[in-house]
Coordinates of C-alpha atoms in Angstrom, one line a residue:
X1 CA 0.0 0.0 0.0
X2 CA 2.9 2.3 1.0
X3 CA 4.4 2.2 -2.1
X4 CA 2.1 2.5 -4.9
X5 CA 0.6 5.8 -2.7
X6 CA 4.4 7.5 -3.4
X7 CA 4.3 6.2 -7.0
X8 CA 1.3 8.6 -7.4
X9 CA 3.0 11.3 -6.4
X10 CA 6.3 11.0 -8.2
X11 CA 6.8 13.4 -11.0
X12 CA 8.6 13.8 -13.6
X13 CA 9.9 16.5 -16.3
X14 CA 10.8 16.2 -20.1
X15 CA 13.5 18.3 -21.5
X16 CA 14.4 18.3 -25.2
X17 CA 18.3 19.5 -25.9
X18 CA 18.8 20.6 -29.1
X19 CA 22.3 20.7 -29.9
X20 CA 24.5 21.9 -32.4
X21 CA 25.8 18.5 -33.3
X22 CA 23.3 16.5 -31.7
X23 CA 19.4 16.3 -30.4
X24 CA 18.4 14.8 -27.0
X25 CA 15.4 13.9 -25.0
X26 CA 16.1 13.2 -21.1
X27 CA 13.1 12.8 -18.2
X28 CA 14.3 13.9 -15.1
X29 CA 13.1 13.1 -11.4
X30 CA 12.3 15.6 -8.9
X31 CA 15.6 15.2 -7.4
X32 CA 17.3 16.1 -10.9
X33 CA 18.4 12.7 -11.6
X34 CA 18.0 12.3 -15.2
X35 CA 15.8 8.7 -15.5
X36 CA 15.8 7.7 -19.1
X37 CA 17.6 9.4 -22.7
X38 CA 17.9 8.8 -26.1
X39 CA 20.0 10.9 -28.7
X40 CA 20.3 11.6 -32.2
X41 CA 23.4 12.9 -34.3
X42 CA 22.0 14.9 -37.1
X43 CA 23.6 16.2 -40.5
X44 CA 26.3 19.0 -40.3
X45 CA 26.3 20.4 -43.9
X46 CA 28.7 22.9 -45.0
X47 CA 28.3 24.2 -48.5
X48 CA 31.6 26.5 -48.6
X49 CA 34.0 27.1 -46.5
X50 CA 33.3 29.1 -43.4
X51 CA 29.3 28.0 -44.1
X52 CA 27.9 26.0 -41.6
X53 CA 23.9 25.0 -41.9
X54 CA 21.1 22.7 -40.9
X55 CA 18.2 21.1 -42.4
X56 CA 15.6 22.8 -40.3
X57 CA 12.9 19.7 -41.0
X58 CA 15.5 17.3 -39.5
X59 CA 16.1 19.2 -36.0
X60 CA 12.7 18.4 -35.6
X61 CA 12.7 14.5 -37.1
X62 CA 15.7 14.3 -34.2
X63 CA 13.5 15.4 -31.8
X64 CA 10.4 13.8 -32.3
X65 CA 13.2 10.6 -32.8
X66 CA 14.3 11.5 -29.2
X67 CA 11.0 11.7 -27.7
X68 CA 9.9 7.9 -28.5
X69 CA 12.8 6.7 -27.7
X70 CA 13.4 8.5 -24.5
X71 CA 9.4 7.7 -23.6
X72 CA 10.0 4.0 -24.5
X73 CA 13.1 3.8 -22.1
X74 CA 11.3 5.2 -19.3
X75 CA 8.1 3.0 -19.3
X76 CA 10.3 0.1 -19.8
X77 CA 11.7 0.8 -16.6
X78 CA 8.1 0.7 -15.2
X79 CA 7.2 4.5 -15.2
X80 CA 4.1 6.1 -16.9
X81 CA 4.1 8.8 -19.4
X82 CA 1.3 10.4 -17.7
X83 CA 3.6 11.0 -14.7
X84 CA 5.9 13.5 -17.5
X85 CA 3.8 17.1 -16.1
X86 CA 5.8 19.3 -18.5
X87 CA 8.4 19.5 -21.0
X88 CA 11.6 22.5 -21.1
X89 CA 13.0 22.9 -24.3
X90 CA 17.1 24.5 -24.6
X91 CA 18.8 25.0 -28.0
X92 CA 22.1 26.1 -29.8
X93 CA 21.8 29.6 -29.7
X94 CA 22.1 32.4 -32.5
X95 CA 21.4 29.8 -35.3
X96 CA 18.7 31.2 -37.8
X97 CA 15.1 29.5 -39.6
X98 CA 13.3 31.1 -41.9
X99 CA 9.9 29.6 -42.9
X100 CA 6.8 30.9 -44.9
X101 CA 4.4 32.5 -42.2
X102 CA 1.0 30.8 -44.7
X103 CA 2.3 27.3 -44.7
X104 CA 4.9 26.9 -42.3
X105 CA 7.8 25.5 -44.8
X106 CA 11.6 26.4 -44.7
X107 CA 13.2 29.0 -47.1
X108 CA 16.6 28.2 -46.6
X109 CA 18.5 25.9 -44.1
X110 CA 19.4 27.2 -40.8
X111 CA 22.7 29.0 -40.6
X112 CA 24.7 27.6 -37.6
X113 CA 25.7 30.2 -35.4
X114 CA 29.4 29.2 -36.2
X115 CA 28.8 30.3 -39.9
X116 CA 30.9 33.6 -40.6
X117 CA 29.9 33.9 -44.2
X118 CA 28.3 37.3 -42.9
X119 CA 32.2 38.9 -42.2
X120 CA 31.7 41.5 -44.8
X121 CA 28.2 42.2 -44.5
X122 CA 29.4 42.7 -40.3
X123 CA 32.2 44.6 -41.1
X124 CA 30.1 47.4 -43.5
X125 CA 27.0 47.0 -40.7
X126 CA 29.9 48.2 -38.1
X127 CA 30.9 51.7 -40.6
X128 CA 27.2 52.8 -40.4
X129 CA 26.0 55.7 -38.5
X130 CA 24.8 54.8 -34.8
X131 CA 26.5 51.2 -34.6
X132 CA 28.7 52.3 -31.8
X133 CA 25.2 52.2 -29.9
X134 CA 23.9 49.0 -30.4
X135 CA 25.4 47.3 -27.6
X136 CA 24.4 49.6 -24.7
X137 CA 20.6 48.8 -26.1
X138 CA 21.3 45.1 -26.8
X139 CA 24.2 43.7 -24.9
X140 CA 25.8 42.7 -28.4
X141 CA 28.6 44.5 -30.7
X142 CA 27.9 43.6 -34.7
X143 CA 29.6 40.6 -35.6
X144 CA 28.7 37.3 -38.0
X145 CA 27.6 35.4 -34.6
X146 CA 23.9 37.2 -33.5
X147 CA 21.0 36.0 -35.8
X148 CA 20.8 39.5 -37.2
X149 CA 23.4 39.4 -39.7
X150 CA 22.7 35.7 -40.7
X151 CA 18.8 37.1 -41.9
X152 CA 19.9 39.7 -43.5
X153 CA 22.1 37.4 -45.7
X154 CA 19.3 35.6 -46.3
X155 CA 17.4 38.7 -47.8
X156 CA 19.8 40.0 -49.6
X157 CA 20.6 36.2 -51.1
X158 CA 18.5 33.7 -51.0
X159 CA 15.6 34.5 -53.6
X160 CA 12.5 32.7 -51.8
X161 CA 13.6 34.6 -48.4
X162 CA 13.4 37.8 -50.5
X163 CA 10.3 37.0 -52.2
X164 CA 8.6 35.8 -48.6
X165 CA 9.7 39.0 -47.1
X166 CA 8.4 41.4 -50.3
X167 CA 5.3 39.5 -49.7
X168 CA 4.9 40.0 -46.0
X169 CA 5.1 36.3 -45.6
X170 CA 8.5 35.7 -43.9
X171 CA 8.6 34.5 -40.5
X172 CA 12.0 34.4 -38.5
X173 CA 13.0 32.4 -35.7
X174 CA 15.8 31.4 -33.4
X175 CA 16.0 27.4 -33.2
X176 CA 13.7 27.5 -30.2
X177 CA 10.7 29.2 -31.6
X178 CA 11.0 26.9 -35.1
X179 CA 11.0 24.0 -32.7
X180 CA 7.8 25.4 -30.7
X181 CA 5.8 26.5 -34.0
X182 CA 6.6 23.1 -35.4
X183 CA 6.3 20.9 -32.4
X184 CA 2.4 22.8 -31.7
X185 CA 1.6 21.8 -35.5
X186 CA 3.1 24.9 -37.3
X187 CA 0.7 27.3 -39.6
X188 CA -3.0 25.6 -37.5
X189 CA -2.1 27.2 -34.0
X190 CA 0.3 29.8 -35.0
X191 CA 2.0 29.0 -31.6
X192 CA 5.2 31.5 -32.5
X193 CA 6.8 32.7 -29.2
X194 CA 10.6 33.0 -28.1
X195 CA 12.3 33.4 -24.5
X196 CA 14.6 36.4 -23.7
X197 CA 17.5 34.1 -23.2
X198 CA 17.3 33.2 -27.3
X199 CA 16.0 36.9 -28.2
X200 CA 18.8 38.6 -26.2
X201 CA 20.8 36.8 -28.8
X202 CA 19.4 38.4 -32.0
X203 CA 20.0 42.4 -31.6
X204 CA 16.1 43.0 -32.3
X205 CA 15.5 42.7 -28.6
X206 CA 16.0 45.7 -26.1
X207 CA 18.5 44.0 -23.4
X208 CA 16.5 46.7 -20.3
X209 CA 13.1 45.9 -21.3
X210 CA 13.1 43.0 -22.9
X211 CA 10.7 43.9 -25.9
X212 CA 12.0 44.4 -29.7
X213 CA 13.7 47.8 -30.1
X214 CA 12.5 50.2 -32.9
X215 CA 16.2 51.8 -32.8
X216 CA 17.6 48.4 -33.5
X217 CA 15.1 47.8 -36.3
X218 CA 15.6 50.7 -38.1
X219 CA 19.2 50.5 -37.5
X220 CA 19.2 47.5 -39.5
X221 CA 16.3 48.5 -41.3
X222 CA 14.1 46.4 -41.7
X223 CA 10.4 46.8 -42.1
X224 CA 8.2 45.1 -39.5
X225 CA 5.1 45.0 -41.7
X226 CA 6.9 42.4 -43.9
X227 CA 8.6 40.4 -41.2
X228 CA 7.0 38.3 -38.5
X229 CA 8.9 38.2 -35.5
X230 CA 8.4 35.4 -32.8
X231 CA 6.4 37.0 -29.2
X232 CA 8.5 37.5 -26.4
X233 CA 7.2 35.4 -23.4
X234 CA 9.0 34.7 -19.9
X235 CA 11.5 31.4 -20.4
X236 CA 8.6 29.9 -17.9
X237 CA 5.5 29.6 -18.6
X238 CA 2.5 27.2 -18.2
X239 CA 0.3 28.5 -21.2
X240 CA 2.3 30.7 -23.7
X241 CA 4.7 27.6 -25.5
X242 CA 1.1 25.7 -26.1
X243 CA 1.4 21.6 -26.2
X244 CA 3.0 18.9 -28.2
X245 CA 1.0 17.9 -31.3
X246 CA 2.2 14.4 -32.1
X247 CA 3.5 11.0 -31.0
X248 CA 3.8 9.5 -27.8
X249 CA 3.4 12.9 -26.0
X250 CA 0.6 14.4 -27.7
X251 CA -1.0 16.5 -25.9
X252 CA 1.2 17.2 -22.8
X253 CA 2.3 20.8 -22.4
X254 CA 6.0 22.8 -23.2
X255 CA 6.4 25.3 -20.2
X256 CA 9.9 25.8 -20.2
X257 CA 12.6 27.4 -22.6
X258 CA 15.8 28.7 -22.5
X259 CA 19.2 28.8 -24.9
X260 CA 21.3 26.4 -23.8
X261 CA 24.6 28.4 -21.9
X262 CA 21.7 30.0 -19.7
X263 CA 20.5 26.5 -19.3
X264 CA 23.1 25.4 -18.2
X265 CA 23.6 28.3 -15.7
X266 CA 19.9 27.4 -14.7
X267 CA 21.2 23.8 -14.2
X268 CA 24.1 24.3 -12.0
X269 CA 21.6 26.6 -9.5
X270 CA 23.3 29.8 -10.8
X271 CA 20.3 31.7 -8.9
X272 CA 22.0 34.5 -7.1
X273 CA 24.2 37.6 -8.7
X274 CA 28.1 36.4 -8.0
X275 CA 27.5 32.8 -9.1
X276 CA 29.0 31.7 -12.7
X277 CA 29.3 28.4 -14.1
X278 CA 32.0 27.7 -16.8
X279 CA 30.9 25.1 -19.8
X280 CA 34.0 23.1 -21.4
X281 CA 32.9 22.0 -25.0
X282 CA 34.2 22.3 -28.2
X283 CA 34.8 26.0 -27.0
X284 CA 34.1 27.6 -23.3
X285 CA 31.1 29.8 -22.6
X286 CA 31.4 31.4 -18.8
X287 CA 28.3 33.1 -17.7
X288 CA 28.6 35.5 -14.8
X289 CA 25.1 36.4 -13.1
X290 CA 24.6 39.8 -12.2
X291 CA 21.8 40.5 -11.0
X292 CA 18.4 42.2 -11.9
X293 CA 20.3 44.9 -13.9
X294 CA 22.2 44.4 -16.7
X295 CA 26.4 45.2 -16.7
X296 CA 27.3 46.4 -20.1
X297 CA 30.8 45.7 -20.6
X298 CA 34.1 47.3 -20.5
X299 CA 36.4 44.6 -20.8
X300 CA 35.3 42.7 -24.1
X301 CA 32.6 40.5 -22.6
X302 CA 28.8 40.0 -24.1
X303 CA 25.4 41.5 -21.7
X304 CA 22.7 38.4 -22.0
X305 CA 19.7 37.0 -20.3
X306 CA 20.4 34.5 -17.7
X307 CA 16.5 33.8 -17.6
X308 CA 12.9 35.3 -17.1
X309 CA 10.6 33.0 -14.5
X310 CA 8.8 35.3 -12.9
X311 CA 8.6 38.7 -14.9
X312 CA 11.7 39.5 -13.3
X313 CA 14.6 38.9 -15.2
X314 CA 18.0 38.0 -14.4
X315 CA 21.1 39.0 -16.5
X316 CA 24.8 37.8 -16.8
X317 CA 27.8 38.7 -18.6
X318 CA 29.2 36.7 -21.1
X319 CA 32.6 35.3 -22.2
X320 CA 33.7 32.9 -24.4
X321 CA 36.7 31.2 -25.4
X322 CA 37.2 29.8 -28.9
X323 CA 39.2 26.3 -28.2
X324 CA 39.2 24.3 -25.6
X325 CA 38.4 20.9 -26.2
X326 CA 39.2 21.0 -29.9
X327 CA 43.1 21.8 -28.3
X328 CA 42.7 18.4 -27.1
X329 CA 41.3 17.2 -30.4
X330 CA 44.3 18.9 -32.3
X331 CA 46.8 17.1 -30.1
X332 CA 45.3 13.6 -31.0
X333 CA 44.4 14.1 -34.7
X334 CA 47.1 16.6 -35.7
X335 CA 50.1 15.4 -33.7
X336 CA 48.8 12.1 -33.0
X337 CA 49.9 12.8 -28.7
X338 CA 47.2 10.6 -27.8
X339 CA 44.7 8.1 -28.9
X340 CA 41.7 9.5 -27.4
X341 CA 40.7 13.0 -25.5
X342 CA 40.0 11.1 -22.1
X343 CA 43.9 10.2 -22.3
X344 CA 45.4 13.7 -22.3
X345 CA 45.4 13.3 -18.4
X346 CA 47.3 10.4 -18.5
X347 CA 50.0 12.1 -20.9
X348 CA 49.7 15.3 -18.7
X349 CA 50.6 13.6 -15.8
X350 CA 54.1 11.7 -16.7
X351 CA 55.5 15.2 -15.9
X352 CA 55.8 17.2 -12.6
X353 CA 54.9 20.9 -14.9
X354 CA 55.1 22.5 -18.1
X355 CA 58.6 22.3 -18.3
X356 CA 58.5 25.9 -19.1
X357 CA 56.3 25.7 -21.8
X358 CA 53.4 28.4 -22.4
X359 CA 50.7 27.1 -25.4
X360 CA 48.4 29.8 -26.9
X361 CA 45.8 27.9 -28.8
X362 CA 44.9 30.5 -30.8
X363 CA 43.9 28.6 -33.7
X364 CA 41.1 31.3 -34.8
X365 CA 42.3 34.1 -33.2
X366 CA 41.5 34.9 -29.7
X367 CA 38.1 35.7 -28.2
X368 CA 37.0 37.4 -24.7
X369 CA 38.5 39.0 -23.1
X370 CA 41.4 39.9 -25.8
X371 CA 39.3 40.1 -29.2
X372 CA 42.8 39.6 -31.0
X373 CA 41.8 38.4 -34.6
X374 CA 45.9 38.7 -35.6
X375 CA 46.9 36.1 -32.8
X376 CA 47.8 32.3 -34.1
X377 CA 48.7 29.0 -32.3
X378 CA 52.2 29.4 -30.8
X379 CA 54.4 27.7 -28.6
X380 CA 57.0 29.6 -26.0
X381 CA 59.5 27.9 -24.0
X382 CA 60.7 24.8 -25.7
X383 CA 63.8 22.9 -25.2
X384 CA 66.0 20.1 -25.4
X385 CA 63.9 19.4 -22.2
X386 CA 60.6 19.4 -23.7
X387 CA 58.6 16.1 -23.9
X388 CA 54.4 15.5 -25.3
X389 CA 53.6 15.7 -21.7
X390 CA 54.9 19.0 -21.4
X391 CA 53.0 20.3 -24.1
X392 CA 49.8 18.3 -23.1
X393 CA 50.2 20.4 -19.7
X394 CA 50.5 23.5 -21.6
X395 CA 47.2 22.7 -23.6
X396 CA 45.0 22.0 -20.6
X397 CA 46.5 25.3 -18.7
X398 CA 45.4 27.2 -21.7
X399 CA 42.0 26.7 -21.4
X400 CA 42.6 27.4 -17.8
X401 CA 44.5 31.0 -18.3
X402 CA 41.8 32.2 -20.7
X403 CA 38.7 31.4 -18.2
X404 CA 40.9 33.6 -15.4
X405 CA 41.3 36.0 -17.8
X406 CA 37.6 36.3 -18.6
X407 CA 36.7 36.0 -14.5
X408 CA 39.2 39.1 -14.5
X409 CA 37.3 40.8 -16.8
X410 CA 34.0 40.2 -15.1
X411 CA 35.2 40.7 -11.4
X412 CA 36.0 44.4 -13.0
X413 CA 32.8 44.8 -14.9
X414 CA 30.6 43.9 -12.2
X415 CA 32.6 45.1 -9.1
X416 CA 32.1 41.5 -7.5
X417 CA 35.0 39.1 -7.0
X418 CA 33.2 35.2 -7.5
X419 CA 33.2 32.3 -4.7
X420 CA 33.6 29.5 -6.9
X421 CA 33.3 28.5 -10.1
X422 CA 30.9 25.6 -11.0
X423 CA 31.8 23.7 -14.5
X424 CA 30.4 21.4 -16.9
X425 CA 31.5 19.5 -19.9
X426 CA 33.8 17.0 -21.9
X427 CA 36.7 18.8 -20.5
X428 CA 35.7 18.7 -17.0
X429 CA 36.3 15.2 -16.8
X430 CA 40.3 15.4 -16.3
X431 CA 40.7 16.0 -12.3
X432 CA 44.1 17.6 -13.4
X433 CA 42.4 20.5 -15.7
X434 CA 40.0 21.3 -13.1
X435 CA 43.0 21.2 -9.9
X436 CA 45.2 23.5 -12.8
X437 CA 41.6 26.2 -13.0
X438 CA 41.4 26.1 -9.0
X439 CA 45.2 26.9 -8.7
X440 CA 45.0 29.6 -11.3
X441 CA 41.6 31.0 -10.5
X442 CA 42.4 31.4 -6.2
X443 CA 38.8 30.0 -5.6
X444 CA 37.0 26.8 -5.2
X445 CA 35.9 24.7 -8.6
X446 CA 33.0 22.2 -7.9
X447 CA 31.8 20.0 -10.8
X448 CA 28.5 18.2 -10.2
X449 CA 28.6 14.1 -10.6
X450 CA 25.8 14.7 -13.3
X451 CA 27.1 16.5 -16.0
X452 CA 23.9 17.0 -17.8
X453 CA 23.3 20.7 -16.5
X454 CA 22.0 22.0 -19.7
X455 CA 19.1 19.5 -19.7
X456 CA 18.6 19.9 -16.6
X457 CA 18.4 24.1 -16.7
X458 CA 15.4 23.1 -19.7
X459 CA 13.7 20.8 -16.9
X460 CA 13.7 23.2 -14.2
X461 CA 12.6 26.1 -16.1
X462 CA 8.8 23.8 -17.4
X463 CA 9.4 22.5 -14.0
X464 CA 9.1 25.4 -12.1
X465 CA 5.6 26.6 -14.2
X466 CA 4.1 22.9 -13.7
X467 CA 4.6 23.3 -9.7
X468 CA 6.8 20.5 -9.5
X469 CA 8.9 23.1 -8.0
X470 CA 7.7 26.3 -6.0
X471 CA 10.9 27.7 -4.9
X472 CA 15.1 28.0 -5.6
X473 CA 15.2 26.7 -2.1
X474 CA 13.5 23.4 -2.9
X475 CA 16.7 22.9 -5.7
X476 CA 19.4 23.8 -2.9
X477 CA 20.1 20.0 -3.2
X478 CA 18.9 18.9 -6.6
X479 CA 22.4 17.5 -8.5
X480 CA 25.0 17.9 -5.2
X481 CA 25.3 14.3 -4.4
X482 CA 29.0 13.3 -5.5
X483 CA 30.0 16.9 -5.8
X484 CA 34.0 17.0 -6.2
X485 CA 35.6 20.5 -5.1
X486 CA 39.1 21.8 -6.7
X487 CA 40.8 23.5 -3.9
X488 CA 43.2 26.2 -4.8
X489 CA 46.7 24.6 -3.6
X490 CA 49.4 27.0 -4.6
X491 CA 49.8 30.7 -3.3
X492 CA 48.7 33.9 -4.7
X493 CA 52.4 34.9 -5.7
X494 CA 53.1 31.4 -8.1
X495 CA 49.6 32.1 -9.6
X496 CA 50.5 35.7 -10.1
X497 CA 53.7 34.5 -11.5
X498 CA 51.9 32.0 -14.2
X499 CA 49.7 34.5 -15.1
X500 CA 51.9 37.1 -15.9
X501 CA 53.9 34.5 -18.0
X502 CA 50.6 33.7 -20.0
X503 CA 49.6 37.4 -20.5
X504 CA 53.5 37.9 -21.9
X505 CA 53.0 35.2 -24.3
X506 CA 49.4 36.6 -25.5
X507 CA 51.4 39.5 -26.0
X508 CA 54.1 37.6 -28.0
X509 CA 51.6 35.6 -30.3
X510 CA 49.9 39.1 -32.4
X511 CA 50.3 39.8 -35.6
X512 CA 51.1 36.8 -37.2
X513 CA 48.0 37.2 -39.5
X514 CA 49.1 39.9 -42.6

């Protein structure tokens, strides 16, 4: 009797995480435990180089995939669907549909919000009069990766986009509100609505009141009776992002949405101004909350949404770092160091320290806080000395001088020094990287057992507006079991001393673009 009472009660929350290589479907518990998943890779096309798209039908086919098989996990295991109260979406950010506001088809493909086929079209957008004001009102300086400059390619080149917008029938969104239109039935219900989390990543939307911005509009000029933008609605919400249409969740609401690097603040309880989390992919993205006002910045970093539950919304500052894990990647496919990424510890670890080796990975360039487009991939310090594991040191620290850098930068920005820094991601995996980020950070690093945070940000955000939770207090202990914490272990002068070595080398490693 006791138990099938408690099985009544249990609840559970969908979250779809839609990726930029992959799509996922996870159902988490109450307790943040994530119960059953299923994920799809889905097809990267690049047409030229520097292009980087996505067939906007198949995000959703990935999804829809996900769902089932996700669904079919979880009642294997003895659960109900009926027990799922909500789903929470989260999505690459930036990336750009188009679709025909009659009949709900794509124009084009999406552009990837890596794509920088807009570099000229960003560099002639930055010579016009009143550019130098965009980011106070938006939080963003012109460059190829907002949405903006990816539509207005589209206008200006893709013929049915043109024709659409002539016609007043072109409807724009960020992957999240293509994924909502679709997933409600597109064109029948109309169900077109974004968060401010994925509009503060646009430059249409006013980063202080959250609404689109006339200025920004007619900077850009475009003319709103020919465009349909997507309705701004908090990234909570038990009515505004309508219900599922299809499948084996027909039916059963989406109250949740946020882009996913303020999903996965969201996810690691980022909840008060002073917390930041720091996500180790492919690149890093560090979000910094701040508070109920936004911080422009001073010190090269982005102003964004952290998220909008209650009509109050947060903000952080943003910085992001271009490599990180692909340094790993480059050692084992370019110089063949290793076999696979999980062995760079390993490799790291045969020697007692860099040797004296500095590695700037600046393989594009460098991003926040330096915004040094000249910079390439060098190398100081080597010797007869110098073995792999000195270099595979050198890669790892990288990572790590370039997230102090950017917590530099914020501490400045916002006035606030951080506690600790909570991480995520492939990177996070190697105990050595993350013990390297606490020595040369000065604060605590605490990386969760469950490493889904971005899901999990999704699930607490539909959670939250299906009363599953009430309050930030109820979450205090939602993902802590099996928490590891990075204490810093060397002293303030050696840190100084590293750090002033890196900064030299950033120094060193201009201009080697003509």
């Amino acid at each position: 009797m006791g138990d099938s009472s408690l099985a009544v009660k249990e609840s559970f929350i969908g979250s779809i995480d839609q990726g930029t290589t992959s799509t996922r479907f996870l159902i988490f518990n109450k307790e943040g435990e994530p119960v059953a998943s299923h994920q799809v890779e889905f097809e990267q096309f690049y047409p030229q180089p520097g292009w980087h798209e996505h067939d906007p039908l198949e995000l959703i086919s990935s999804i829809e995939t996900c769902i089932e098989g996700a669904v079919k996990a979880f009642e294997e295991q003895g659960h109900a669907a009926k027990d799922i109260k909500a789903v929470g979406i989260t999505n690459q950010r930036e990336t750009t549909v188009v679709w025909d506001h009659e009949t709900g088809e794509p124009l084009y493909n999406a552009i990837v919000w890596t794509d920088t086929r807009t570099q000229a079209l960003a560099r002639k957008l930055k010579t016009r009069l009143g550019s130098d004001k965009l980011q106070g009102l938006c939080g963003l300086p012109v460059s190829t990766y907002p949405s903006v400059t990816k539509l207005l390619w589209m206008i200006e080149n893709v013929p049915k986009v043109a024709d659409a917008y002539a016609k007043g029938n072109l409807a724009f969104g960020t992957v999240d509100a293509w994924v909502v239109y679709k997933l409600n039935g597109g064109p029948k219900k109309n169900v077109f609505v974004t968060d401010p989390t994925n509009a503060s990543r646009t430059m249409f939307m006013n980063i202080h009141t959250l609404k689109y911005d006339e200025q920004l509009l007619d900077f850009f000029r475009f003319d709103l009776a020919k465009l349909h933008l997507p309705k701004i609605v908090r990234s909570s919400d038990t009515t505004a992002y309508g219900t599922l249409s299809t499948g084996v969740l027909s039916g059963f609401p989406i109250m949740g949405c946020l882009g996913d690097q303020s999903a996965a603040l969201v996810g690691q309880k980022g909840f008060t101004p002073g917390r930041a989390k720091n996500t180790y992919g492919t690149g890093c993205f560090l979000l910094y909350h701040v508070g109920d006002k936004p911080v422009m910045s001073t010190h090269g970093l982005l102003t964004t949404v952290a998220y909008d539950f209650d009509g109050t919304p947060q903000y952080a500052l943003e910085g992001s770092i271009a490599v990180a894990g692909s340094s790993i990647k480059f050692l084992q496919n370019n110089f063949g160091f290793i076999g696979s990424s999980k062995e760079i510890s390993q490799l790291a670890e045969t020697v007692p320290d860099n040797g004296g080796c500095t590695f700037v990975t600046a393989f594009s360039g460098l991003f926040a806080p330096y915004w040094i487009d000249d910079a390439q991939g060098t190398i100081f310090g080597i010797t007869h000395y110098t073995q792999k594991g000195h270099i595979a040191r050198a890669t790892l620290e990288a990572t790590c001088f370039q997230t102090k850098a950017i917590l530099d930068a914020m501490a400045k920005d916002s006035g606030k020094a951080l506690a600790e820094l909570a991480v995520d991601g492939g990177m996070t995996n190697s105990d050595l990287c993350m013990q390297t980020q606490a020595d040369l950070i000065g604060i605590p690093v605490e990386r969760p057992r469950m490493l889904e945070t971005t899901a999990l940000g999704a699930a607490i955000a539909a959670g939250f507006a299906a009363g599953v939770w009430k309050t930030f207090d109820e979450l205090k202990n939602v993902n802590t079991a099996g928490t590891t914490q990075f204490t810093p272990k060397i002293s303030k002068e050696e840190r100084d001393k590293k750090f002033g070595k890196w900064e030299k080398a950033v120094e060193m490693c201009r201009g080697w673009v003509d």
